[in-house]
Amino acid sequence: MLRKISRDFLTKCTILPSATRSMGSCVPTMPPFDYQPTPYKGIKYEEAKSIRKENVIRSIPLYYTNPLLLVDGKMQWLFDSNGRRYLDLFAGIVTVGVGHCHPQVNKAALDQMNKLWHTTSAYLNPAIHEYAAKLAEKMPGNLKAFYFVNSGSEANDLAILLARLHTKKYDVISLRNCYHGMSPTTMGLLGQSSWKHSVPQGFGVHHTMNPDVYRGLWGGSNCRDSPVQTTRSCNCASGQCVASDQYIDQLREVLKYSIPKIGVACIIAESIQGVGGIVQFPKKYVKNAFELIRSNGGICISDEVQTGFGRTGEHFWGFEGHGVVPDIVTMAKGIGNGFPFAAVATTPEIASALSGAHHLNTFGGNPIACAIGSAVLDVISAENIQENSLDVGTYFLRKLQDLRDKYEIIGDVRGKGLMIGMELVTDKESRTPLSAEDLSFVWEEIREMGEIGRAHV
């Protein structure tokens, strides 16, 4: 029954003979695209799988029963080793923000590679300073000091260090279900057991209840800053959110019972939880949480690794949707459109805490990364990428909402801009998550229809 339902709700499409498809389902007609990749002549599919098994550490399973060997990409499209085209709805884990191999970004990278690849940030080079000045124009308040690194994990690791040095306090609060990276420090921050190894971690880290208005203890029909709300009911008056207040009470209890009397160093929060399933918090939660942390001597960190650079549509930074200005902002992924690049933004006062000892990142802020980052900012502005995220994302959310209202299997649709999640359940009343087997079937069907996304149990 599930397979019949899933095929029905996925899309209206042309039915192909079962002999041409492993599952005998349907494939939508792809829109025309004026790019044809060069025929692939590289390593064979089975050889790649063998090398993966023998020579690459398998810390995460390959996606799909028959994993894709992706060899080419152009804008929103990816191509496998057989030349088949896929619509990329995953964007390399919310990373490719202006399109695969965007010509302007590619040109900036090649031009810089032909001049200078690497020195060290202990020297002056034009690219890092030109980029820092350009990025500063995108930051609110006094968030004008940057430290450049290579990944979101590094950025969040450094942000926690800065918070502890600046406040001279040690304890940190993060949220259950959060994800902030995989360094030894950030593993302790994250609130998902599937990403945690059984090693010493999380010293001084406390997790508060996740304010999930769909699965959490509290939530209502107008909690989220999203075109689509949950189907849960509530009696909140206009402008009021009882659920938000109740989750804040939980944070208040963590501060009261778990934090030393000296106070807390910081809170770190994603503007929308990404790896946790595109979970949005109730309105005013982040603003009230930040105020509570500051009243207890701490500072506030916004993890914009996935929500930054216009992805949420309405704002350039996700935290702006919460009406706050953080003390530290971390960013990665979209900053380099897939090139390893990340940054920590903070105030000069907080940044000065790092001057007590030397701190160097060998590749952080290298000329190629900064040239790419600068080109990405130019493309976002010139091609109205943020506005496109709002327009296309809102349209997509509304269409998914229509499917949710029609099919029992879709429990929730949520998100902003082009950061969108859809939760599949056995039935709407119980909200029991769809089994791994059934979810995998739907995921595989979507891939067979030419679309690449992410499924998570």
XYZ file of C-alpha atoms in Angstrom:
457
model
C 0.000 0.000 0.000
C 2.822 2.399 0.894
C 4.467 1.924 -2.479
C 1.240 2.753 -4.271
C 0.747 5.857 -2.134
C 4.339 7.012 -2.542
C 4.236 6.690 -6.313
C 1.004 8.639 -6.373
C 2.119 11.548 -4.240
C 5.630 11.989 -5.617
C 4.587 13.497 -8.937
C 2.444 13.168 -12.038
C 4.663 11.682 -14.693
C 4.886 9.471 -17.719
C 4.709 5.756 -16.957
C 7.560 3.776 -18.470
C 7.570 0.020 -19.104
C 8.874 -1.881 -16.085
C 11.636 -3.391 -18.192
C 13.244 0.045 -18.456
C 13.147 0.681 -14.704
C 14.291 -1.367 -11.752
C 11.136 -0.471 -9.822
C 8.803 -0.094 -12.755
C 7.532 3.267 -11.560
C 7.568 6.614 -13.357
C 9.948 9.320 -14.499
C 9.009 12.981 -14.899
C 10.034 14.760 -18.069
C 13.165 16.813 -17.416
C 13.169 20.412 -18.655
C 15.612 21.161 -21.489
C 19.132 22.225 -20.527
C 21.779 23.557 -22.902
C 24.736 21.645 -21.518
C 26.013 18.238 -22.473
C 28.854 16.771 -20.411
C 31.888 15.264 -22.078
C 31.561 11.453 -22.227
C 33.098 10.027 -19.072
C 36.304 8.006 -19.558
C 37.573 7.788 -15.986
C 37.649 5.053 -13.386
C 35.013 2.348 -13.847
C 31.990 2.184 -11.563
C 32.809 -1.193 -10.000
C 36.456 -0.226 -9.546
C 35.412 2.944 -7.724
C 33.219 0.902 -5.383
C 36.076 -1.527 -4.734
C 38.546 1.251 -3.935
C 35.955 2.882 -1.708
C 35.654 -0.368 0.216
C 39.377 -1.028 0.530
C 41.028 2.394 0.706
C 38.521 4.978 1.945
C 37.493 5.012 5.591
C 33.798 4.228 5.696
C 32.553 6.619 8.359
C 29.219 7.115 6.605
C 27.383 4.762 4.227
C 27.052 5.605 0.568
C 23.652 6.910 -0.449
C 21.320 4.624 -2.411
C 21.288 0.888 -3.055
C 23.188 1.535 -6.278
C 25.412 4.488 -5.314
C 25.847 7.248 -7.840
C 29.215 7.905 -9.437
C 28.860 11.639 -10.094
C 31.338 13.015 -12.594
C 30.019 16.374 -13.825
C 27.888 19.254 -12.615
C 26.415 22.401 -14.091
C 24.273 24.836 -12.099
C 21.380 22.854 -10.539
C 22.201 19.653 -12.416
C 24.504 16.707 -11.710
C 25.540 13.972 -14.153
C 26.542 10.410 -13.366
C 29.138 8.278 -15.133
C 26.501 7.111 -17.615
C 25.609 10.664 -18.569
C 22.258 10.658 -16.793
C 21.135 14.050 -15.481
C 19.794 14.629 -11.968
C 18.192 17.651 -10.344
C 20.293 18.353 -7.266
C 17.958 19.127 -4.364
C 20.691 18.428 -1.790
C 23.338 20.888 -3.038
C 26.199 18.898 -1.549
C 24.693 19.115 1.960
C 23.329 22.653 1.571
C 26.624 23.902 0.149
C 26.338 24.768 -3.548
C 24.447 28.045 -3.316
C 25.011 29.614 -6.741
C 25.141 26.470 -8.881
C 27.677 23.803 -9.754
C 30.658 25.165 -11.684
C 29.249 28.679 -11.947
C 31.362 30.320 -14.687
C 32.082 33.499 -12.705
C 33.167 31.543 -9.638
C 35.245 29.162 -11.762
C 36.976 32.088 -13.461
C 37.829 33.720 -10.140
C 39.378 30.469 -8.920
C 41.422 29.925 -12.087
C 42.601 33.536 -12.235
C 43.830 33.334 -8.645
C 45.437 29.925 -9.183
C 47.449 31.421 -12.010
C 48.736 34.154 -9.692
C 49.236 32.700 -6.206
C 47.922 29.585 -4.493
C 49.215 29.740 -0.960
C 51.480 31.651 1.372
C 50.221 31.966 4.951
C 47.980 34.441 6.729
C 51.118 35.710 8.495
C 51.793 37.598 5.238
C 49.647 40.173 3.508
C 47.917 39.103 0.310
C 45.259 41.080 -1.558
C 42.575 38.382 -1.729
C 42.021 37.928 2.011
C 41.742 41.659 2.675
C 39.499 42.355 -0.297
C 37.208 39.554 0.823
C 37.169 40.595 4.489
C 36.102 44.119 3.523
C 33.362 42.787 1.235
C 32.057 40.327 3.834
C 32.019 43.044 6.509
C 29.434 44.924 4.449
C 27.078 41.950 4.867
C 27.358 41.823 8.660
C 25.122 43.796 11.046
C 26.294 45.729 14.077
C 29.945 45.495 15.010
C 30.510 41.989 13.621
C 33.492 43.186 11.610
C 36.361 40.946 12.745
C 36.912 37.681 10.856
C 39.005 34.594 11.326
C 39.090 32.385 8.242
C 39.239 28.588 8.434
C 38.343 25.647 6.169
C 35.182 24.006 7.510
C 32.154 24.559 9.676
C 33.571 22.255 12.358
C 36.690 24.399 12.597
C 34.609 27.567 12.714
C 32.380 26.319 15.536
C 35.370 24.943 17.420
C 37.020 28.364 17.303
C 33.782 30.133 18.229
C 33.536 28.114 21.464
C 37.179 28.876 22.252
C 36.580 32.601 21.716
C 33.498 32.559 23.934
C 35.361 30.839 26.756
C 38.373 33.136 26.495
C 36.281 36.304 26.318
C 33.877 35.512 29.160
C 36.445 33.638 31.264
C 33.735 31.030 31.783
C 33.647 27.456 30.567
C 30.099 26.109 30.397
C 28.253 26.048 27.066
C 24.616 25.432 26.202
C 23.479 23.853 22.944
C 20.196 22.301 21.867
C 19.168 18.692 21.634
C 18.983 17.585 17.990
C 21.560 20.202 16.978
C 24.549 19.619 14.708
C 27.683 21.760 14.843
C 30.424 19.574 13.386
C 32.678 16.610 14.103
C 35.802 17.937 15.816
C 36.392 16.700 19.392
C 34.888 19.947 20.722
C 31.920 20.121 18.385
C 31.073 16.437 18.830
C 30.350 17.333 22.427
C 28.091 20.167 21.313
C 25.918 18.181 18.953
C 22.707 16.690 20.223
C 22.325 13.622 18.008
C 23.538 10.236 19.202
C 24.037 8.898 15.670
C 27.020 11.255 15.265
C 28.652 10.574 18.629
C 31.512 8.163 19.305
C 32.056 6.685 22.745
C 35.032 8.865 23.638
C 35.490 11.617 26.223
C 33.600 14.639 24.920
C 31.325 17.490 25.860
C 33.135 18.740 28.956
C 31.144 21.724 30.189
C 28.397 21.302 27.554
C 24.736 21.212 28.588
C 21.849 20.430 26.230
C 18.535 22.178 26.634
C 15.229 20.841 25.333
C 14.840 21.277 21.602
C 11.974 23.682 20.783
C 10.537 21.476 18.036
C 6.940 22.576 17.501
C 6.065 19.463 15.467
C 7.602 16.671 17.568
C 8.261 18.448 20.851
C 6.089 18.611 23.943
C 4.619 21.944 22.893
C 3.667 23.412 19.563
C 0.753 25.057 17.843
C -0.742 26.216 14.595
C 1.142 29.489 14.236
C 4.516 28.904 15.874
C 6.935 28.972 12.969
C 8.378 31.714 10.811
C 7.459 29.753 7.698
C 4.836 29.795 4.940
C 3.707 26.396 6.296
C 2.646 25.712 9.884
C 2.132 22.453 11.744
C -1.290 20.811 11.888
C -1.211 20.969 15.708
C -3.837 23.215 17.286
C -3.409 25.888 19.952
C -5.319 28.698 21.631
C -2.599 31.360 21.463
C -3.737 34.940 20.985
C -2.345 37.001 18.110
C 1.368 37.663 18.646
C 1.566 35.131 21.479
C 3.337 31.760 21.476
C 2.859 29.737 24.645
C 5.068 26.951 23.248
C 7.992 29.368 22.925
C 7.574 30.476 26.534
C 7.487 26.878 27.743
C 10.697 25.974 25.916
C 12.352 29.091 27.342
C 11.343 27.863 30.809
C 13.286 24.674 30.070
C 16.364 26.721 29.178
C 15.890 28.722 32.367
C 15.950 25.478 34.365
C 19.230 24.400 32.736
C 20.755 27.706 33.795
C 19.349 27.352 37.299
C 20.292 23.742 38.006
C 23.235 22.856 35.741
C 25.373 25.978 35.263
C 27.903 27.098 37.894
C 27.091 30.240 39.840
C 29.781 32.116 37.923
C 27.536 31.926 34.859
C 27.616 30.543 31.344
C 30.127 31.176 28.559
C 27.705 30.970 25.647
C 24.828 29.396 23.825
C 25.247 28.120 20.271
C 22.257 27.540 17.994
C 21.500 27.015 14.340
C 18.953 29.440 12.934
C 17.175 26.398 11.478
C 18.434 22.962 12.440
C 19.774 21.394 9.266
C 21.093 17.881 9.869
C 18.392 17.471 12.513
C 15.676 17.641 9.861
C 15.069 21.320 8.986
C 13.588 21.976 12.423
C 12.337 25.511 12.999
C 11.959 27.044 16.424
C 8.869 28.894 17.654
C 8.778 32.626 17.106
C 10.764 34.714 19.599
C 12.493 31.633 21.039
C 15.968 32.572 19.808
C 15.535 36.210 20.779
C 14.372 35.356 24.296
C 17.033 32.672 24.660
C 19.787 35.119 23.707
C 18.480 37.676 26.198
C 18.429 35.029 28.928
C 21.989 33.905 28.187
C 23.300 37.469 28.193
C 21.605 38.143 31.517
C 23.598 35.184 32.869
C 26.941 36.562 31.704
C 27.225 34.656 28.435
C 27.447 35.516 24.769
C 25.478 34.159 21.818
C 26.718 32.218 18.785
C 24.661 31.758 15.628
C 25.696 28.808 13.476
C 24.987 29.980 9.925
C 26.856 27.142 8.235
C 23.695 26.019 6.414
C 21.336 28.998 6.727
C 23.677 31.791 5.617
C 24.235 33.540 2.294
C 20.585 34.054 1.400
C 19.421 30.452 1.555
C 16.394 31.225 3.739
C 15.268 33.861 1.239
C 13.851 36.605 3.401
C 17.223 37.531 4.892
C 20.896 37.128 4.041
C 21.530 35.510 7.429
C 19.148 33.138 9.157
C 19.540 34.885 12.524
C 18.012 38.035 11.053
C 14.718 36.153 10.837
C 14.833 35.822 14.623
C 15.359 39.550 15.169
C 18.755 39.136 16.848
C 22.355 40.212 16.370
C 24.662 37.481 17.723
C 28.036 38.074 19.348
C 29.685 35.470 17.116
C 28.573 34.083 13.743
C 30.016 30.978 12.122
C 29.703 30.316 8.405
C 30.860 27.700 5.887
C 29.362 25.627 3.034
C 27.707 28.323 0.889
C 30.560 30.743 1.573
C 32.684 28.961 -1.046
C 30.016 27.209 -3.142
C 31.709 23.873 -2.441
C 35.309 25.019 -2.043
C 36.713 24.326 1.469
C 36.231 27.679 3.185
C 34.690 28.902 6.421
C 34.807 31.875 8.754
C 34.109 33.156 12.228
C 32.718 36.687 12.494
C 32.714 38.563 15.777
C 33.317 41.952 17.344
C 36.843 43.385 17.697
C 36.453 43.206 21.482
C 35.707 39.470 21.504
C 38.343 38.826 18.823
C 41.012 40.424 21.030
C 40.651 37.516 23.485
C 42.571 35.372 20.998
C 45.666 37.574 21.264
C 46.812 35.962 24.526
C 48.632 33.246 22.571
C 49.476 32.451 18.954
C 46.666 30.895 16.917
C 47.249 29.959 13.259
C 45.288 28.048 10.650
C 47.668 27.087 7.832
C 45.145 27.159 4.994
C 42.557 29.493 6.494
C 41.997 32.526 4.292
C 44.207 31.258 1.487
C 44.111 33.352 -1.717
C 42.088 30.846 -3.764
C 39.385 30.453 -1.114
C 39.063 34.205 -0.674
C 38.893 34.844 -4.411
C 36.124 32.249 -4.676
C 34.297 33.701 -1.669
C 34.411 37.160 -3.212
C 33.009 35.861 -6.507
C 30.211 34.046 -4.658
C 29.136 37.280 -2.977
C 29.144 39.026 -6.365
C 26.988 36.314 -7.946
C 24.501 36.294 -5.053
C 23.997 40.016 -5.582
C 24.077 40.150 -9.389
C 21.765 37.171 -9.926
C 19.358 37.907 -7.057
C 20.046 34.518 -5.493
C 18.473 35.470 -2.171
C 15.299 36.698 -3.853
C 15.185 33.534 -5.945
C 15.420 31.443 -2.786
C 12.424 33.274 -1.368
C 10.289 33.068 -4.512
C 11.055 29.510 -5.581
C 11.257 28.222 -2.022
C 7.888 29.671 -1.029
C 6.295 28.224 -4.171
C 7.838 24.824 -3.454
C 6.708 24.904 0.190
C 3.134 25.713 -0.819
C 3.079 22.823 -3.281
C 4.448 20.456 -0.653
C 1.798 21.755 1.741
C -0.853 20.753 -0.782
C 0.612 17.238 -0.822
C 0.671 17.135 2.976
C -2.993 18.072 3.109
C -3.798 15.315 0.628
C -1.697 12.379 1.813
C -1.618 10.663 5.197
C 2.033 9.727 4.736
C 3.225 13.362 4.903
C 3.154 14.512 8.504
C 4.874 17.888 8.244
C 6.318 20.360 5.759
C 8.574 23.121 7.021
C 11.328 25.570 6.169
C 12.077 28.944 4.636
C 13.447 29.832 1.247
C 15.327 26.901 -0.214
C 15.940 25.205 3.115
C 13.022 22.803 3.167
C 12.099 19.641 5.037
C 9.247 17.159 4.741
C 8.573 14.567 7.450
C 7.052 11.222 6.502
C 4.944 9.290 9.001
C 2.751 6.214 9.177
C -0.232 8.448 9.991
C -0.822 12.045 10.952
C -2.477 11.364 14.306
C 0.292 9.289 15.904
C 3.143 11.042 14.010
C 5.008 7.724 14.111
C 8.064 8.098 11.869
C 8.035 6.075 8.685
C 10.179 2.957 8.995
C 13.687 2.974 7.575
C 12.652 0.409 4.954
C 9.679 2.422 3.735
C 11.582 5.700 3.815
C 14.392 4.141 1.785
C 11.877 3.005 -0.804
C 10.535 6.539 -1.266
C 14.067 7.943 -1.381
C 15.134 5.426 -4.011
C 12.013 6.172 -6.065
C 12.784 9.889 -6.055
C 16.330 9.166 -7.205
C 15.003 6.943 -9.988
C 12.838 9.852 -11.081
C 15.955 11.995 -11.530
C 16.066 13.985 -8.296
C 18.766 13.823 -5.617
C 17.861 14.684 -2.042
C 18.487 13.433 1.460
C 16.474 11.030 3.592
C 17.074 10.577 7.311
C 15.461 8.396 9.945
